[in-house]
Amino acid sequence: MNPYIHCPSYETESFMLRLVSLHDAEDLLKCYADKESVARMNADACTSGFYFESVAEMEAAILFWLSEYEQQRYVRFAVVDKSIDKAIGTVEIFGGEFGVLRIDLCSAYETPTYFSELLTCAVHHFYTDFDVRTMCIKVLPAFAMRTDTVKKFSFVLTNDFRPGGYYYARKRRSPIAYCGLACCVCEHDATCVGCQEGGCEMHGWCKNYNCCRQQNLNGCWECVDFPCNGSMLDKMRIRAFAAFAKQYDVHSLAECVLKNKQKGIKYHYQGKLIGDYDKCDNEEEIFRMLQNE
């Protein structure tokens, strides 16, 4: 789905993220008239700074953001506090090889909990919805909370994008792990960068990870000995997913899993490592579920 035709919205524990509106101007002015808040904002490549003193100035900024959205350049989401139904900041994102993430918040919301909540939302959704290959966020050294938090989410200071600009980058993780696990629908830990980047804490002893790395394989499905024993492939769901990638391709597997997620098919139940695919009696049933037959 093209986010510039049908703008997505997102819900977190504390917030709703939706396309910014002129109706948000009075609420957002409290953020953009706050000099402490403005000092944290990223104005790189922008036509002006973000300090506004009147509702009219705020409305002009919102109209500009909406014009940019109509031209499919980026999306500015209003961050709405669900408890008071008021916009307390914005989030911006655009896609491409380097997608810049901007998070502007009123000073009262500049906490590790709220900032992490918004980063989690971005990591779970923006890579896919906006086709971001590497997500970048600018954090100046003076803002220790933001620096510490982006590092916990595996963002790394980079010179690949706007060198010397204090940008932290995190690549889009591979949708499918070496063994066939679907990282693209795993929501257990937003700080994980994925299997291929060594994000899984068990990769040190994982047979699938180490074998694929040693043979320079994209996944177990490329191995002449597939499926081997004594590995993650001993589990039927994982073996079936890898077999699906072998018969079709890994992108088709990820696409099927993501489509099924949108239809309500659970990859993992809350707090568990099993889901709807694990109800199947054999690999053929898992194939049919993936193909929605």
Coordinates of C-alpha atoms in Angstrom, one line a residue:
M1 CA 0.0 0.0 0.0
N2 CA 1.3 3.4 -1.0
P3 CA 1.5 5.6 2.2
Y4 CA 1.1 8.7 0.1
I5 CA -2.3 7.6 -1.2
H6 CA -3.6 6.0 2.0
C7 CA -1.6 7.5 4.9
P8 CA -1.2 4.8 7.7
S9 CA -1.8 5.5 11.3
Y10 CA -0.2 3.8 14.3
E11 CA -1.1 3.2 17.9
T12 CA 1.3 2.7 20.8
E13 CA 0.5 2.4 24.5
S14 CA 0.4 6.1 25.0
F15 CA 0.0 7.7 21.5
M16 CA -1.8 7.7 18.2
L17 CA 0.3 8.7 15.2
R18 CA -1.7 10.1 12.3
L19 CA -1.2 12.6 9.5
V20 CA -0.8 16.0 10.9
S21 CA -3.8 18.4 10.5
L22 CA -4.4 22.1 10.7
H23 CA -6.6 21.3 13.7
D24 CA -3.4 20.4 15.6
A25 CA -1.9 23.9 15.2
E26 CA -2.8 25.2 18.7
D27 CA -1.7 22.1 20.4
L28 CA 1.6 21.8 18.5
L29 CA 2.5 25.4 19.1
K30 CA 3.2 24.4 22.7
C31 CA 6.0 22.1 21.3
Y32 CA 7.4 24.4 18.6
A33 CA 7.3 27.5 20.9
D34 CA 9.3 25.6 23.5
K35 CA 13.0 26.6 22.9
E36 CA 14.3 23.6 24.8
S37 CA 12.3 21.3 22.6
V38 CA 13.3 23.2 19.4
A39 CA 17.0 22.8 20.4
R40 CA 16.6 19.0 20.0
M41 CA 15.0 19.2 16.6
N42 CA 16.7 18.3 13.3
A43 CA 16.4 21.2 10.8
D44 CA 19.0 19.9 8.3
A45 CA 17.9 20.4 4.7
C46 CA 14.8 22.3 5.9
T47 CA 13.8 25.7 4.6
S48 CA 13.7 27.3 8.1
G49 CA 14.1 26.5 11.7
F50 CA 11.2 25.2 13.8
Y51 CA 10.7 27.9 16.4
F52 CA 7.2 29.4 16.0
E53 CA 5.6 32.0 18.2
S54 CA 2.0 32.2 16.8
V55 CA -0.7 29.8 15.7
A56 CA -0.5 31.4 12.2
E57 CA 3.2 30.4 12.0
M58 CA 2.3 26.9 13.2
E59 CA -0.5 26.6 10.6
A60 CA 1.9 27.7 7.8
A61 CA 4.3 25.0 8.9
I62 CA 1.6 22.4 8.9
L63 CA 0.4 23.5 5.4
F64 CA 3.9 23.1 4.2
W65 CA 4.2 19.6 5.7
L66 CA 0.9 18.6 4.0
S67 CA 2.1 20.1 0.7
E68 CA 5.3 18.0 1.0
Y69 CA 3.2 14.9 1.7
E70 CA 1.0 15.5 -1.4
Q71 CA 4.2 15.6 -3.4
Q72 CA 5.2 12.3 -1.8
R73 CA 8.4 13.6 -0.2
Y74 CA 7.7 12.7 3.4
V75 CA 5.0 12.2 6.1
R76 CA 4.6 14.3 9.2
F77 CA 2.6 12.4 11.8
A78 CA 1.0 14.2 14.7
V79 CA 1.8 12.4 18.0
V80 CA -1.4 12.5 19.9
D81 CA -1.5 11.7 23.6
K82 CA -4.4 9.3 23.9
S83 CA -5.1 10.3 27.5
I84 CA -5.9 13.9 26.7
D85 CA -6.5 13.7 22.9
K86 CA -4.0 16.4 22.1
A87 CA -1.0 16.6 19.8
I88 CA 2.2 16.8 21.8
G89 CA 4.7 16.6 18.9
T90 CA 5.4 15.2 15.5
V91 CA 7.3 12.3 13.8
E92 CA 8.6 12.6 10.3
I93 CA 9.8 9.8 8.0
F94 CA 10.5 9.2 4.3
G95 CA 11.7 6.2 2.4
G96 CA 14.7 5.3 0.2
E97 CA 18.2 4.2 0.7
F98 CA 18.5 6.6 3.7
G99 CA 15.2 7.5 5.4
V100 CA 15.5 10.3 8.0
L101 CA 13.5 9.9 11.2
R102 CA 12.6 13.1 13.1
I103 CA 11.0 13.0 16.5
D104 CA 9.8 16.3 17.9
L105 CA 8.3 16.3 21.4
C106 CA 7.2 18.8 24.0
S107 CA 9.8 18.9 26.8
A108 CA 7.4 17.2 29.2
Y109 CA 7.4 14.1 27.0
E110 CA 11.2 14.0 26.5
T111 CA 11.6 10.8 28.6
P112 CA 13.3 7.4 27.9
T113 CA 9.9 5.7 28.1
Y114 CA 8.1 7.9 25.6
F115 CA 11.1 8.2 23.2
S116 CA 11.5 4.4 23.3
E117 CA 7.8 3.9 22.6
L118 CA 8.1 6.0 19.4
L119 CA 11.3 4.4 18.3
T120 CA 9.7 1.0 18.7
C121 CA 6.8 2.1 16.5
A122 CA 9.2 3.4 13.9
V123 CA 11.3 0.2 13.9
H124 CA 8.3 -2.1 13.7
H125 CA 6.5 -0.2 10.9
F126 CA 8.5 2.4 8.9
Y127 CA 11.1 0.1 7.2
T128 CA 8.3 -1.8 5.5
D129 CA 5.6 0.8 5.1
F130 CA 8.0 3.5 3.7
D131 CA 10.5 1.1 2.0
V132 CA 13.4 2.4 4.1
R133 CA 16.7 0.6 3.7
T134 CA 18.6 2.5 6.4
M135 CA 16.9 4.6 9.0
C136 CA 18.8 7.6 10.2
I137 CA 18.2 9.9 13.2
K138 CA 20.2 12.9 14.2
V139 CA 21.1 13.2 17.9
L140 CA 23.4 15.9 19.1
P141 CA 25.9 14.9 21.9
A142 CA 24.3 17.3 24.4
F143 CA 21.2 15.2 24.5
A144 CA 22.3 12.1 26.5
M145 CA 18.9 10.5 26.9
R146 CA 18.4 10.4 23.2
T147 CA 21.9 9.2 22.5
D148 CA 21.6 6.4 25.1
T149 CA 18.2 5.3 23.8
V150 CA 19.1 5.2 20.1
K151 CA 22.1 3.1 20.9
K152 CA 19.9 0.6 22.8
F153 CA 17.9 0.3 19.6
S154 CA 21.1 -0.6 17.8
F155 CA 21.5 2.7 15.9
V156 CA 25.2 3.4 15.3
L157 CA 26.9 6.7 14.7
T158 CA 27.6 6.9 11.0
N159 CA 29.5 9.0 8.4
D160 CA 27.8 7.3 5.5
F161 CA 25.0 9.8 5.6
R162 CA 25.7 13.5 6.0
P163 CA 29.2 13.0 7.5
G164 CA 29.9 14.8 10.7
G165 CA 26.2 15.5 11.2
Y166 CA 25.7 13.3 14.3
Y167 CA 23.4 10.9 12.5
Y168 CA 22.8 7.4 13.9
A169 CA 21.9 4.7 11.4
R170 CA 20.2 1.3 11.6
K171 CA 19.9 -0.9 8.5
R172 CA 16.6 -2.7 7.7
R173 CA 16.9 -6.2 9.0
S174 CA 16.6 -9.1 6.7
P175 CA 13.0 -10.3 6.7
I176 CA 13.9 -13.9 7.1
A177 CA 16.6 -15.4 9.4
Y178 CA 19.2 -17.8 8.0
C179 CA 17.1 -20.8 9.3
G180 CA 13.7 -19.5 8.1
L181 CA 12.4 -17.7 11.2
A182 CA 10.4 -14.7 10.1
C183 CA 12.2 -11.6 11.6
C184 CA 9.8 -9.4 9.6
V185 CA 6.9 -10.2 11.9
C186 CA 8.8 -10.7 15.2
E187 CA 7.8 -8.1 17.7
H188 CA 9.5 -9.4 20.7
D189 CA 12.4 -6.9 20.7
A190 CA 12.5 -3.7 18.7
T191 CA 16.2 -3.4 19.6
C192 CA 17.1 -6.5 17.6
V193 CA 18.8 -5.8 14.3
G194 CA 18.0 -9.3 13.0
C195 CA 19.7 -12.6 12.5
Q196 CA 22.1 -11.7 9.7
E197 CA 23.5 -8.8 11.7
G198 CA 24.1 -11.0 14.8
G199 CA 21.1 -9.5 16.7
C200 CA 20.0 -12.8 18.2
E201 CA 21.7 -13.5 21.5
M202 CA 22.1 -17.2 20.7
H203 CA 23.9 -16.7 17.4
G204 CA 27.2 -17.6 18.9
W205 CA 26.2 -21.3 19.2
C206 CA 23.4 -21.4 16.5
K207 CA 24.3 -24.0 13.9
N208 CA 22.3 -22.3 11.2
Y209 CA 23.8 -18.9 11.7
N210 CA 27.4 -20.1 11.8
C211 CA 27.0 -22.6 8.9
C212 CA 25.5 -20.0 6.6
R213 CA 28.1 -17.5 7.5
Q214 CA 30.9 -19.9 6.8
Q215 CA 29.5 -20.9 3.5
N216 CA 28.4 -17.4 2.5
L217 CA 24.8 -18.5 2.1
N218 CA 21.7 -16.2 2.3
G219 CA 19.9 -19.0 4.1
C220 CA 19.7 -22.7 4.8
W221 CA 17.5 -23.1 1.7
E222 CA 20.6 -22.5 -0.4
C223 CA 22.5 -25.3 1.1
V224 CA 23.1 -28.6 -0.7
D225 CA 22.5 -30.5 2.6
F226 CA 19.1 -28.8 3.3
P227 CA 17.4 -29.8 5.5
C228 CA 20.0 -30.8 8.1
N229 CA 19.4 -32.2 11.5
G230 CA 20.4 -30.9 14.9
S231 CA 19.5 -27.3 14.2
M232 CA 16.5 -24.9 14.2
L233 CA 15.3 -26.9 11.2
D234 CA 14.2 -29.7 13.5
K235 CA 11.1 -27.5 14.2
M236 CA 8.5 -28.1 11.6
R237 CA 7.3 -24.5 11.2
I238 CA 10.9 -23.2 10.7
R239 CA 11.7 -26.1 8.3
A240 CA 8.6 -25.4 6.3
F241 CA 9.3 -21.7 6.0
A242 CA 12.9 -22.5 4.7
A243 CA 11.5 -25.0 2.3
F244 CA 9.0 -22.4 1.0
A245 CA 11.9 -20.0 0.5
K246 CA 13.8 -22.8 -1.4
Q247 CA 10.8 -23.6 -3.7
Y248 CA 9.9 -20.0 -4.4
D249 CA 12.2 -17.4 -2.9
V250 CA 12.8 -15.6 0.4
H251 CA 11.0 -12.4 -0.7
S252 CA 7.9 -14.4 -1.6
L253 CA 8.0 -16.0 1.9
A254 CA 8.3 -12.6 3.6
E255 CA 5.5 -11.2 1.5
C256 CA 3.1 -14.2 2.3
V257 CA 3.9 -13.9 6.1
L258 CA 3.3 -10.1 6.1
K259 CA 0.0 -10.5 4.1
N260 CA -1.2 -13.1 6.5
K261 CA -0.3 -10.9 9.5
Q262 CA -2.6 -8.2 8.0
K263 CA -5.3 -10.8 7.7
G264 CA -5.0 -11.7 11.4
I265 CA -2.9 -14.9 11.2
K266 CA -0.6 -14.9 14.2
Y267 CA 3.0 -15.8 13.8
H268 CA 3.5 -15.6 17.6
Y269 CA 0.9 -15.5 20.3
Q270 CA 1.4 -12.8 23.0
G271 CA 4.2 -13.9 25.2
K272 CA 4.7 -17.2 23.4
L273 CA 7.0 -18.6 20.7
I274 CA 4.2 -20.4 18.8
G275 CA 1.4 -19.1 16.7
D276 CA -1.3 -20.2 14.2
Y277 CA 1.3 -21.9 11.9
D278 CA 2.2 -24.3 14.7
K279 CA -1.4 -25.7 14.6
C280 CA -0.7 -27.3 11.3
D281 CA -0.1 -31.1 11.2
N282 CA 2.5 -31.1 8.4
E283 CA 4.6 -28.9 6.2
E284 CA 2.0 -29.1 3.4
E285 CA -0.6 -27.4 5.6
I286 CA 1.9 -24.6 6.4
F287 CA 2.5 -24.1 2.7
R288 CA -1.2 -23.8 2.1
M289 CA -1.6 -21.3 5.0
L290 CA 1.3 -19.2 3.6
Q291 CA -0.4 -19.2 0.2
N292 CA -3.8 -18.5 1.8
E293 CA -5.4 -21.6 0.3

